[in-house]
Amino acid sequence: MNELSHWINGKHVKGTSGRFADVFNPATGEVQARVPLASKAELDAAVAAAAAAQPKWGATNPQRRARVMMEFVRLLNRDMDKLAEALSREHGKTIPDAKGDVQRGLEVIEYCIGAPQMLKGEFTDSAGPGIDMYSMRQPLGVAAGITPFNFPAMIPMWKMGPALSSGNAFILKPSERDPSVPLMLGELLKEAGLPDGILQVVNGDKEAVDAILDNPTVAAIGFVGSTPIAQYIYGRGCTNGKRVQCFGGAKNHMIIMPDADMDQAADALIGAGYGAAGERCMAISVAVPVGDATADALIERLIPRIEKLKVGPYTAGNDVDYGPLVTHAAMERVKGLIGSGVEQGATLVTDGRDFKLQGYENGFFVGPTLFDHVTRDMEIYKQEIFGPVLSTVRAKDYEEALAYAMDHEYGNGTAIFTRDGDTARDFAARINIGMIGINVPIPVPLAYHTFGGWKKSGFGDLNQHGPDAFRFYTRTKTVTARWPSGIREGAALNFKPME
Ligand code: NAD
């Protein structure tokens, strides 16, 4: 059995807690490795070593730190195939999708090459007589990231890129489901010139997470995962005085107006609903056609496209559209939710529960599933399913469609398909959701914009990557300086405005 490690002080280190989690090959159902689950003592030791290494890194000039990012980009491109293979083997997504996962992380690292520009402070010359005032952005010290299974390359890089290039040391606690790629990122950063101890990859579960939350040296936590855990981490982390941002689950609606290009909308729904087996926080899981004629036209186009979808292992290369779910438990949960949809009266148009693939009978596969006539009170509408299941909710008009998206507790992403500029503009202005697509089904902002949901999809006040990330991983210090020529007037006891 392949035993994975932690990455501490620039080396692979065996776990000492005696606790492990199984890492599966989701396509075959086999256990392919076991990952150590860190104890509180192991986590605390990794934080202490990071804190000892950080001051030198924080004092390294930002351009030198940026050069490490530059080299990291080169190495990520060099090892793209290797990273994608390791990622698909543990996650189950297709190789092109795994490369997208690495690429979207890499783009944030490219953005971080501009850290010297992002970290420049502000300066006011002659704020008063002989007085200059300046603000600088300083690293926080040791920051931590707790990340989900569904993007094991991209999300760790969204966190570590801005944190490291801002001069922090960083503790990454990746998902225990697919920990190999985060460990490989540690190796590549060392090769790129990152000093030992500045990035620690500590594998673990709740015990390691709680140790992060309670460690007084950890100044900030960036979390991505499901909403209940996001809320828990936000609450406990803030109570312990840390800076915390947590991104949670989603239920993304796509409104299809009667004037939309129906073939384009159907293609978009297939990609956004079933790509990566629906295990994306920006997946579209609810289609909201406006009017029965639109709904009928849409369903009529979706069925043949669904029938053509190829579900299989990533080793089938280009011959597969999406792979298995990440664990047996995830598969059973999704099948259970499909059952509840049937029981609660939704129309099951295509049923993926009995999907079987010869040679992969123990894989965690669910076939593409489509529901029609879904209503607000059903579990399949209320819960994030995180599987290849698309629910159709019929709206009588635009206002009702808008209300569906606005009233849902999640607010990560949404989209509208229409040819009407007025409707699209009204939608973008009024909707209470963080990321909006207009004829774009998965509107994931690029590295130089920011990514974040509203409502129960995001906790905290700054987004991920883009300029917000540099604000999150630094704090502002403001200096007011007066030189001897300006202090001959005697003591000033009152708090007065600058003259
Ligand atoms: P998860 O919440 O189960 O796990 C996320 C992280 O939290 C992991 O590192 C895990 O080890 C840790 N964790 C799990 N249970 C814990 C507990 N009880 N106490 C402390 N820590 C715990 O999420 P997941 O299944 O890995 O990822 C899927 C979820 O992530 C979905 O809900 C998806 O929508 C969400 N997600 C959100 C975004 C976003 O940007 N909003 C992006 C990707 C994924």
Coordinates of C-alpha atoms and ligand atoms in Angstrom, one line a residue:
M1 CA 0.0 0.0 0.0
N2 CA 1.4 3.4 -1.0
E3 CA 1.7 5.5 2.1
L4 CA 1.6 9.3 1.5
S5 CA 3.3 11.9 3.7
H6 CA 3.1 15.5 4.9
W7 CA 5.4 18.1 3.3
I8 CA 7.2 19.8 6.2
N9 CA 10.4 22.0 6.0
G10 CA 11.0 21.1 2.4
K11 CA 10.8 17.4 2.9
H12 CA 8.3 14.5 2.8
V13 CA 7.6 13.6 6.4
K14 CA 5.8 10.4 7.6
G15 CA 2.7 10.9 9.8
T16 CA 3.2 10.0 13.4
S17 CA -0.4 10.1 14.7
G18 CA -1.1 6.5 13.7
R19 CA -4.3 7.6 12.0
F20 CA -4.8 7.3 8.2
A21 CA -7.5 7.8 5.6
D22 CA -8.0 5.7 2.5
V23 CA -7.4 7.4 -0.9
F24 CA -9.5 5.7 -3.6
N25 CA -9.3 5.3 -7.3
P26 CA -12.9 6.3 -7.9
A27 CA -13.1 4.6 -11.3
T28 CA -12.3 1.2 -9.9
G29 CA -13.4 1.6 -6.3
E30 CA -10.0 0.3 -5.1
V31 CA -8.0 1.9 -2.3
Q32 CA -4.8 3.1 -3.9
A33 CA -3.0 4.8 -1.1
R34 CA -3.4 5.9 2.5
V35 CA -2.8 9.4 3.7
P36 CA -1.7 10.3 7.2
L37 CA -4.1 12.4 9.3
A38 CA -2.1 14.8 11.4
S39 CA -2.5 15.2 15.1
K40 CA -2.7 18.5 16.9
A41 CA 0.9 18.1 17.9
E42 CA 2.0 17.6 14.3
L43 CA 0.1 20.6 13.1
D44 CA 1.4 22.8 15.9
A45 CA 5.0 21.7 15.1
A46 CA 4.5 22.6 11.4
V47 CA 3.1 26.0 12.4
A48 CA 6.0 26.7 14.7
A49 CA 8.6 25.8 12.0
A50 CA 6.7 28.1 9.5
A51 CA 6.7 30.9 12.0
A52 CA 10.5 30.6 12.5
A53 CA 11.1 30.6 8.8
Q54 CA 8.7 33.5 7.9
P55 CA 10.5 36.7 9.0
K56 CA 13.4 36.1 6.5
W57 CA 10.9 35.4 3.7
G58 CA 8.8 38.4 4.7
A59 CA 11.9 40.6 4.5
T60 CA 13.0 39.2 1.1
N61 CA 12.3 41.9 -1.5
P62 CA 9.0 41.3 -3.3
Q63 CA 10.6 41.0 -6.7
R64 CA 12.7 38.1 -5.5
R65 CA 9.6 36.4 -4.1
A66 CA 7.8 37.0 -7.4
R67 CA 10.7 35.3 -9.2
V68 CA 9.9 32.1 -7.2
M69 CA 6.4 32.4 -8.6
M70 CA 7.7 32.9 -12.1
E71 CA 9.8 29.7 -11.9
F72 CA 6.9 27.9 -10.3
V73 CA 4.8 28.7 -13.4
R74 CA 7.5 27.2 -15.6
L75 CA 7.6 24.1 -13.6
L76 CA 3.8 23.7 -13.5
N77 CA 3.8 23.9 -17.3
R78 CA 6.7 21.4 -17.5
D79 CA 4.9 18.9 -15.3
M80 CA 1.4 19.5 -16.5
D81 CA 0.9 15.9 -17.8
K82 CA 2.2 14.4 -14.6
L83 CA 0.1 16.6 -12.4
A84 CA -3.1 16.0 -14.4
E85 CA -2.5 12.2 -14.3
A86 CA -2.1 12.2 -10.5
L87 CA -5.1 14.5 -10.1
S88 CA -7.4 12.3 -12.3
R89 CA -6.2 9.1 -10.6
E90 CA -7.4 10.3 -7.2
H91 CA -10.3 12.6 -8.1
G92 CA -11.7 10.7 -11.1
K93 CA -12.1 13.8 -13.5
T94 CA -11.1 13.5 -17.1
I95 CA -7.5 14.4 -18.1
P96 CA -8.6 17.6 -20.1
D97 CA -10.6 18.6 -17.0
A98 CA -7.6 17.9 -14.7
K99 CA -5.4 20.1 -16.9
G100 CA -8.0 22.8 -16.6
D101 CA -7.8 22.5 -12.8
V102 CA -4.0 23.0 -12.9
Q103 CA -4.3 25.7 -15.5
R104 CA -6.8 27.8 -13.5
G105 CA -4.5 27.6 -10.5
L106 CA -1.4 28.4 -12.6
E107 CA -3.1 31.6 -13.9
V108 CA -3.4 32.9 -10.3
I109 CA 0.3 32.1 -9.8
E110 CA 1.0 34.1 -13.0
Y111 CA -1.0 37.0 -11.5
C112 CA 1.1 36.7 -8.4
I113 CA 4.2 37.5 -10.4
G114 CA 2.8 41.0 -10.2
A115 CA 3.0 41.0 -6.4
P116 CA 5.5 43.9 -6.2
Q117 CA 2.9 46.1 -8.0
M118 CA 0.1 44.8 -5.7
L119 CA 2.1 45.4 -2.5
K120 CA 3.1 48.9 -3.3
G121 CA 1.9 51.2 -0.5
E122 CA 0.6 54.7 -0.5
F123 CA 2.5 57.9 0.1
T124 CA 1.4 61.5 0.9
D125 CA 4.1 64.1 0.6
S126 CA 3.7 67.0 3.0
A127 CA 0.5 65.8 4.7
G128 CA 1.3 68.7 7.2
P129 CA 4.2 71.0 7.7
G130 CA 7.3 68.8 7.3
I131 CA 5.1 65.8 7.7
D132 CA 4.9 62.8 5.3
M133 CA 2.4 60.0 5.7
Y134 CA 2.8 56.5 4.1
S135 CA 1.0 53.2 4.3
M136 CA 2.6 49.8 3.7
R137 CA 1.2 46.4 3.2
Q138 CA 2.9 43.8 5.4
P139 CA 2.5 40.1 5.6
L140 CA 0.4 38.6 8.4
G141 CA 3.0 36.0 9.4
V142 CA 1.6 32.5 9.1
A143 CA -1.6 32.0 7.1
A144 CA -3.5 28.7 6.5
G145 CA -5.7 27.2 3.7
I146 CA -8.2 24.4 4.1
T147 CA -9.3 23.2 0.7
P148 CA -11.9 20.8 -0.8
F149 CA -11.5 17.7 -2.9
N150 CA -13.0 19.0 -6.2
F151 CA -10.2 21.2 -7.3
P152 CA -7.1 19.8 -5.7
A153 CA -4.7 21.9 -7.8
M154 CA -6.5 25.1 -8.5
I155 CA -7.9 26.0 -5.0
P156 CA -4.6 25.3 -3.1
M157 CA -2.9 27.6 -5.7
W158 CA -5.5 30.3 -5.3
K159 CA -4.6 30.4 -1.7
M160 CA -0.9 29.8 -1.6
G161 CA 0.0 32.1 -4.5
P162 CA -1.1 35.4 -3.0
A163 CA -0.2 34.3 0.6
L164 CA 3.4 33.3 -0.3
S165 CA 4.1 36.2 -2.7
S166 CA 2.9 38.6 0.0
G167 CA 5.6 37.3 2.3
N168 CA 3.6 34.9 4.5
A169 CA 4.4 31.4 5.4
F170 CA 1.5 29.1 4.5
I171 CA 0.0 25.9 6.0
L172 CA -2.0 24.0 3.5
K173 CA -4.5 21.4 4.8
P174 CA -5.8 19.9 1.5
S175 CA -8.6 17.5 1.2
E176 CA -7.8 14.0 2.4
R177 CA -9.6 12.5 -0.6
D178 CA -7.0 13.6 -3.2
P179 CA -3.8 14.8 -1.4
S180 CA -1.1 13.8 -4.0
V181 CA -1.2 16.9 -6.2
P182 CA -0.9 19.4 -3.2
L183 CA 2.2 17.4 -2.1
M184 CA 3.6 17.7 -5.6
L185 CA 3.0 21.5 -5.5
G186 CA 5.2 21.6 -2.4
E187 CA 8.0 19.8 -4.3
L188 CA 7.7 22.1 -7.2
L189 CA 7.8 25.2 -5.1
K190 CA 10.9 24.0 -3.4
E191 CA 12.5 23.4 -6.8
A192 CA 11.3 27.0 -7.8
G193 CA 13.4 28.4 -4.9
L194 CA 10.9 28.7 -2.0
P195 CA 12.8 28.4 1.2
D196 CA 12.1 25.4 3.4
G197 CA 9.3 25.8 6.0
I198 CA 7.5 28.6 4.1
L199 CA 5.0 26.1 2.6
Q200 CA 3.9 23.2 4.9
V201 CA 1.4 20.7 3.5
V202 CA -0.2 19.1 6.5
N203 CA -2.7 16.3 5.6
G204 CA -5.5 15.6 8.0
D205 CA -9.2 15.8 8.9
K206 CA -11.2 17.6 11.6
E207 CA -8.4 17.2 14.2
A208 CA -5.9 19.1 12.0
V209 CA -8.5 21.7 11.1
D210 CA -9.4 22.3 14.7
A211 CA -5.7 22.6 15.5
I212 CA -5.4 25.3 12.8
L213 CA -8.4 27.1 14.3
D214 CA -7.0 27.1 17.8
N215 CA -3.4 27.8 17.0
P216 CA -2.6 31.4 18.1
T217 CA 0.2 31.8 15.6
V218 CA -2.1 31.3 12.6
A219 CA -3.2 34.8 11.7
A220 CA -5.5 34.0 8.8
I221 CA -7.5 31.2 7.3
G222 CA -8.8 30.8 3.8
F223 CA -11.4 28.0 3.5
V224 CA -13.3 26.4 0.6
G225 CA -15.7 23.5 1.0
S226 CA -19.3 22.8 2.0
T227 CA -21.4 25.4 3.7
P228 CA -21.8 23.8 7.2
I229 CA -18.1 23.5 7.5
A230 CA -17.5 27.0 6.1
Q231 CA -19.9 28.4 8.8
Y232 CA -18.2 26.4 11.5
I233 CA -14.7 27.5 10.5
Y234 CA -15.8 31.1 10.1
G235 CA -17.4 31.2 13.5
R236 CA -14.6 29.5 15.4
G237 CA -11.8 31.2 13.5
C238 CA -13.2 34.7 14.0
T239 CA -13.9 34.0 17.7
N240 CA -10.2 33.1 18.0
G241 CA -9.3 36.5 16.5
K242 CA -8.2 35.4 13.1
R243 CA -8.9 36.9 9.7
V244 CA -11.1 34.4 8.0
Q245 CA -12.7 34.0 4.6
C246 CA -14.8 30.9 3.8
F247 CA -16.4 29.9 0.6
G248 CA -19.2 27.3 0.7
G249 CA -21.7 25.3 -1.4
A250 CA -23.9 26.4 -4.3
K251 CA -27.1 25.8 -6.2
N252 CA -26.5 27.7 -9.5
H253 CA -29.6 28.6 -11.6
M254 CA -29.6 29.2 -15.3
I255 CA -32.5 31.1 -16.7
I256 CA -33.5 30.4 -20.3
M257 CA -35.6 33.2 -21.8
P258 CA -37.9 32.4 -24.7
D259 CA -35.7 34.4 -27.1
A260 CA -32.6 32.5 -26.3
D261 CA -30.8 30.4 -28.9
M262 CA -32.2 27.1 -27.6
D263 CA -29.4 24.8 -29.1
Q264 CA -26.8 27.0 -27.5
A265 CA -28.6 26.9 -24.2
A266 CA -29.0 23.1 -24.3
D267 CA -25.2 22.7 -25.1
A268 CA -24.4 25.1 -22.2
L269 CA -26.5 23.1 -19.8
I270 CA -25.0 19.8 -20.8
G271 CA -21.4 21.1 -20.2
A272 CA -22.2 23.1 -17.0
G273 CA -24.6 20.5 -15.5
Y274 CA -22.7 17.2 -16.2
G275 CA -19.1 18.3 -16.7
A276 CA -16.8 16.9 -13.9
A277 CA -19.9 14.8 -12.9
G278 CA -21.4 18.0 -11.4
E279 CA -18.7 18.2 -8.8
R280 CA -18.1 21.9 -9.3
C281 CA -19.2 24.7 -7.1
M282 CA -20.0 26.6 -10.3
A283 CA -21.9 23.8 -12.0
I284 CA -25.4 24.6 -13.1
S285 CA -27.7 22.4 -11.2
V286 CA -31.0 24.2 -11.9
A287 CA -32.4 25.1 -15.3
V288 CA -35.2 27.7 -15.2
P289 CA -36.9 27.9 -18.6
V290 CA -39.3 30.8 -18.8
G291 CA -42.7 29.6 -20.2
D292 CA -43.8 26.0 -21.0
A293 CA -43.0 26.3 -24.7
T294 CA -39.4 27.2 -23.7
A295 CA -39.3 24.3 -21.2
D296 CA -40.6 21.8 -23.8
A297 CA -38.1 23.0 -26.4
L298 CA -35.3 22.8 -24.0
I299 CA -36.1 19.3 -22.7
E300 CA -36.5 18.0 -26.2
R301 CA -33.0 19.2 -27.0
L302 CA -31.4 18.0 -23.7
I303 CA -32.5 14.3 -24.0
P304 CA -30.6 13.4 -27.2
R305 CA -27.5 15.2 -25.9
I306 CA -27.7 13.4 -22.6
E307 CA -28.0 10.1 -24.4
K308 CA -24.8 10.8 -26.2
L309 CA -22.8 11.5 -23.0
K310 CA -19.9 9.1 -22.4
V311 CA -19.2 8.3 -18.8
G312 CA -16.1 6.4 -17.9
P313 CA -12.6 6.3 -16.3
Y314 CA -10.1 9.1 -17.1
T315 CA -7.9 6.5 -18.7
A316 CA -10.3 6.4 -21.6
G317 CA -8.8 9.7 -22.7
N318 CA -10.8 11.8 -25.1
D319 CA -13.4 9.1 -25.2
V320 CA -15.0 10.2 -21.9
D321 CA -17.1 13.3 -21.0
Y322 CA -17.1 12.8 -17.3
G323 CA -15.9 10.3 -14.7
P324 CA -17.0 8.9 -11.4
L325 CA -17.9 10.7 -8.2
V326 CA -15.2 10.9 -5.6
T327 CA -16.3 8.3 -3.1
H328 CA -18.8 5.5 -2.6
A329 CA -20.6 7.7 0.0
A330 CA -20.9 10.6 -2.5
M331 CA -22.4 8.2 -5.0
E332 CA -24.9 6.8 -2.6
R333 CA -25.9 10.2 -1.4
V334 CA -26.5 11.4 -5.0
K335 CA -28.6 8.3 -5.8
G336 CA -30.5 8.8 -2.6
L337 CA -31.4 12.4 -3.6
I338 CA -32.5 11.2 -7.0
G339 CA -34.8 8.8 -5.2
S340 CA -36.2 11.6 -3.0
G341 CA -36.9 13.6 -6.1
V342 CA -39.0 10.8 -7.5
E343 CA -40.8 10.3 -4.2
Q344 CA -41.6 14.0 -3.9
G345 CA -43.2 14.1 -7.3
A346 CA -40.6 15.5 -9.8
T347 CA -40.6 14.0 -13.3
L348 CA -37.5 11.9 -13.8
V349 CA -36.7 12.3 -17.5
T350 CA -33.4 10.4 -17.5
D351 CA -32.3 8.2 -14.6
G352 CA -28.5 7.7 -14.0
R353 CA -28.9 5.5 -10.9
D354 CA -28.4 2.1 -12.6
F355 CA -25.4 3.1 -14.7
K356 CA -22.9 0.3 -14.9
L357 CA -19.7 0.1 -16.9
Q358 CA -18.1 -3.2 -17.8
G359 CA -14.8 -3.7 -16.1
Y360 CA -15.6 -0.9 -13.6
E361 CA -18.5 -2.3 -11.7
N362 CA -17.1 -1.1 -8.4
G363 CA -16.5 2.4 -9.6
F364 CA -18.4 5.3 -8.1
F365 CA -20.3 6.2 -11.3
V366 CA -23.7 7.9 -11.7
G367 CA -25.2 8.4 -15.1
P368 CA -26.6 11.8 -16.3
T369 CA -29.9 12.5 -14.6
L370 CA -32.5 15.0 -15.7
F371 CA -35.6 16.1 -13.7
D372 CA -38.5 18.2 -15.0
H373 CA -41.3 19.9 -13.0
V374 CA -39.1 20.4 -9.9
T375 CA -40.6 22.6 -7.2
R376 CA -39.2 24.7 -4.3
D377 CA -40.2 22.3 -1.5
M378 CA -38.3 19.3 -2.9
E379 CA -35.0 18.2 -1.4
I380 CA -33.4 18.0 -4.9
Y381 CA -34.1 21.7 -5.2
K382 CA -33.1 22.8 -1.7
Q383 CA -29.9 20.8 -1.3
E384 CA -26.6 21.0 -3.2
I385 CA -26.5 17.6 -4.9
F386 CA -22.9 17.8 -6.2
G387 CA -23.5 15.1 -8.8
P388 CA -24.6 14.7 -12.5
V389 CA -28.2 15.8 -11.8
L390 CA -29.9 18.7 -13.5
S391 CA -33.3 19.9 -12.2
T392 CA -35.7 21.8 -14.3
V393 CA -37.9 24.4 -12.6
R394 CA -40.5 25.9 -14.9
A395 CA -41.1 29.6 -14.4
K396 CA -44.1 31.5 -15.9
D397 CA -42.3 34.7 -16.5
Y398 CA -38.9 36.5 -16.0
E399 CA -39.9 37.9 -12.6
E400 CA -40.7 34.4 -11.3
A401 CA -37.4 33.0 -12.7
L402 CA -35.5 35.8 -11.1
A403 CA -37.2 35.1 -7.8
Y404 CA -36.2 31.5 -7.8
A405 CA -32.5 32.4 -8.1
M406 CA -32.8 35.2 -5.6
D407 CA -34.8 33.3 -2.9
H408 CA -32.4 30.3 -2.9
E409 CA -30.1 30.3 0.2
Y410 CA -27.0 29.9 -2.0
G411 CA -25.6 32.7 -4.1
N412 CA -22.4 31.5 -5.8
G413 CA -23.1 31.8 -9.5
T414 CA -26.0 32.1 -12.0
A415 CA -26.5 32.6 -15.7
I416 CA -29.1 34.0 -18.1
F417 CA -29.5 33.0 -21.7
T418 CA -31.2 35.6 -23.8
R419 CA -30.8 37.8 -26.8
D420 CA -32.3 40.8 -25.1
G421 CA -29.9 43.3 -23.7
D422 CA -32.4 45.0 -21.4
T423 CA -33.3 41.7 -19.7
A424 CA -29.6 40.7 -19.3
R425 CA -28.7 44.1 -17.9
D426 CA -31.7 44.1 -15.5
F427 CA -30.7 40.6 -14.4
A428 CA -27.0 41.5 -13.7
A429 CA -28.1 44.6 -11.7
R430 CA -30.8 43.1 -9.5
I431 CA -29.6 39.5 -8.8
N432 CA -28.2 38.9 -5.3
I433 CA -25.5 36.4 -6.4
G434 CA -21.7 36.9 -6.7
M435 CA -20.9 35.7 -10.2
I436 CA -23.1 36.2 -13.2
G437 CA -23.0 34.8 -16.7
I438 CA -24.8 36.3 -19.7
N439 CA -25.0 33.6 -22.3
V440 CA -22.0 32.1 -20.4
P441 CA -23.0 29.1 -18.2
I442 CA -20.0 28.9 -15.9
P443 CA -18.9 32.5 -15.3
V444 CA -15.7 31.8 -13.3
P445 CA -13.8 35.1 -13.2
L446 CA -10.2 35.1 -14.4
A447 CA -7.2 35.4 -12.1
Y448 CA -7.1 39.2 -12.2
H449 CA -10.7 39.6 -11.1
T450 CA -12.0 38.1 -7.9
F451 CA -14.0 35.0 -7.2
G452 CA -16.6 34.8 -4.4
G453 CA -20.3 34.0 -3.8
W454 CA -22.9 35.7 -1.8
K455 CA -25.4 34.5 0.8
K456 CA -24.6 31.0 2.2
S457 CA -21.9 30.6 -0.5
G458 CA -19.4 33.0 1.1
F459 CA -18.5 34.2 4.6
G460 CA -16.1 37.1 5.1
D461 CA -15.7 40.3 3.3
L462 CA -13.0 39.8 0.7
N463 CA -13.0 37.4 -2.4
Q464 CA -10.5 34.9 -3.6
H465 CA -7.6 35.8 -6.0
G466 CA -7.4 39.1 -7.9
P467 CA -6.7 42.3 -5.9
D468 CA -8.8 41.1 -2.9
A469 CA -6.4 38.2 -2.2
F470 CA -3.5 40.7 -1.6
R471 CA -5.7 42.6 0.8
F472 CA -6.6 39.5 2.6
Y473 CA -3.1 38.2 3.1
T474 CA -1.6 41.5 4.1
R475 CA -2.3 44.2 6.7
T476 CA -1.9 47.9 6.4
K477 CA 0.5 49.8 8.5
T478 CA 0.4 53.6 8.3
V479 CA 3.4 55.8 9.3
T480 CA 3.2 59.6 10.0
A481 CA 6.7 61.0 9.9
R482 CA 7.9 64.5 10.9
W483 CA 11.5 65.5 10.8
P484 CA 13.3 67.8 13.3
S485 CA 12.7 71.0 11.3
G486 CA 9.0 70.5 11.9
I487 CA 8.9 69.9 15.7
R488 CA 10.0 73.2 17.2
E489 CA 6.6 74.4 18.2
G490 CA 6.3 72.6 21.6
A491 CA 4.0 69.8 22.6
A492 CA 0.6 69.5 20.9
L493 CA -2.0 68.1 23.3
N494 CA -5.1 68.3 21.2
F495 CA -6.0 65.9 18.3
K496 CA -5.9 68.3 15.4
P497 CA -6.3 68.1 11.7
M498 CA -3.2 68.5 9.5
E499 CA -2.6 72.1 8.5
Ligands
NAD1 P1 -16.0 19.6 2.8 O1 -16.6 20.7 3.5 O2 -16.4 18.2 3.1 O3 -14.4 19.6 3.0 C1 -13.6 20.8 2.8 C2 -12.4 20.8 3.8 O4 -12.9 20.8 5.1 C3 -11.5 19.5 3.6 O5 -10.2 19.9 3.7 C4 -11.9 18.7 4.8 O6 -10.9 17.9 5.3 C5 -12.4 19.7 5.9 N1 -13.4 19.2 6.7 C6 -14.4 18.3 6.4 N2 -15.2 18.1 7.5 C7 -14.8 18.8 8.5 C8 -15.2 19.0 9.8 N3 -16.3 18.4 10.3 N4 -14.5 19.8 10.6 C9 -13.4 20.5 10.1 N5 -13.0 20.3 8.8 C10 -13.6 19.5 8.0 O7 -16.1 19.8 1.2 P2 -15.7 18.9 0.0 O8 -16.7 17.7 -0.1 O9 -14.2 18.6 0.0 O10 -15.9 19.9 -1.2 C11 -17.2 20.0 -1.9 C12 -17.8 21.3 -1.4 O11 -17.0 22.4 -1.6 C13 -19.1 21.6 -2.1 O12 -20.1 22.0 -1.2 C14 -18.7 22.7 -3.1 O13 -19.8 23.5 -3.5 C15 -17.7 23.5 -2.3 N6 -16.9 24.3 -3.1 C16 -17.0 25.7 -3.0 C17 -16.3 26.5 -3.8 C18 -16.4 28.0 -3.7 O14 -15.5 28.7 -4.1 N7 -17.5 28.5 -3.2 C19 -15.3 25.9 -4.6 C20 -15.1 24.6 -4.6 C21 -15.9 23.7 -3.9

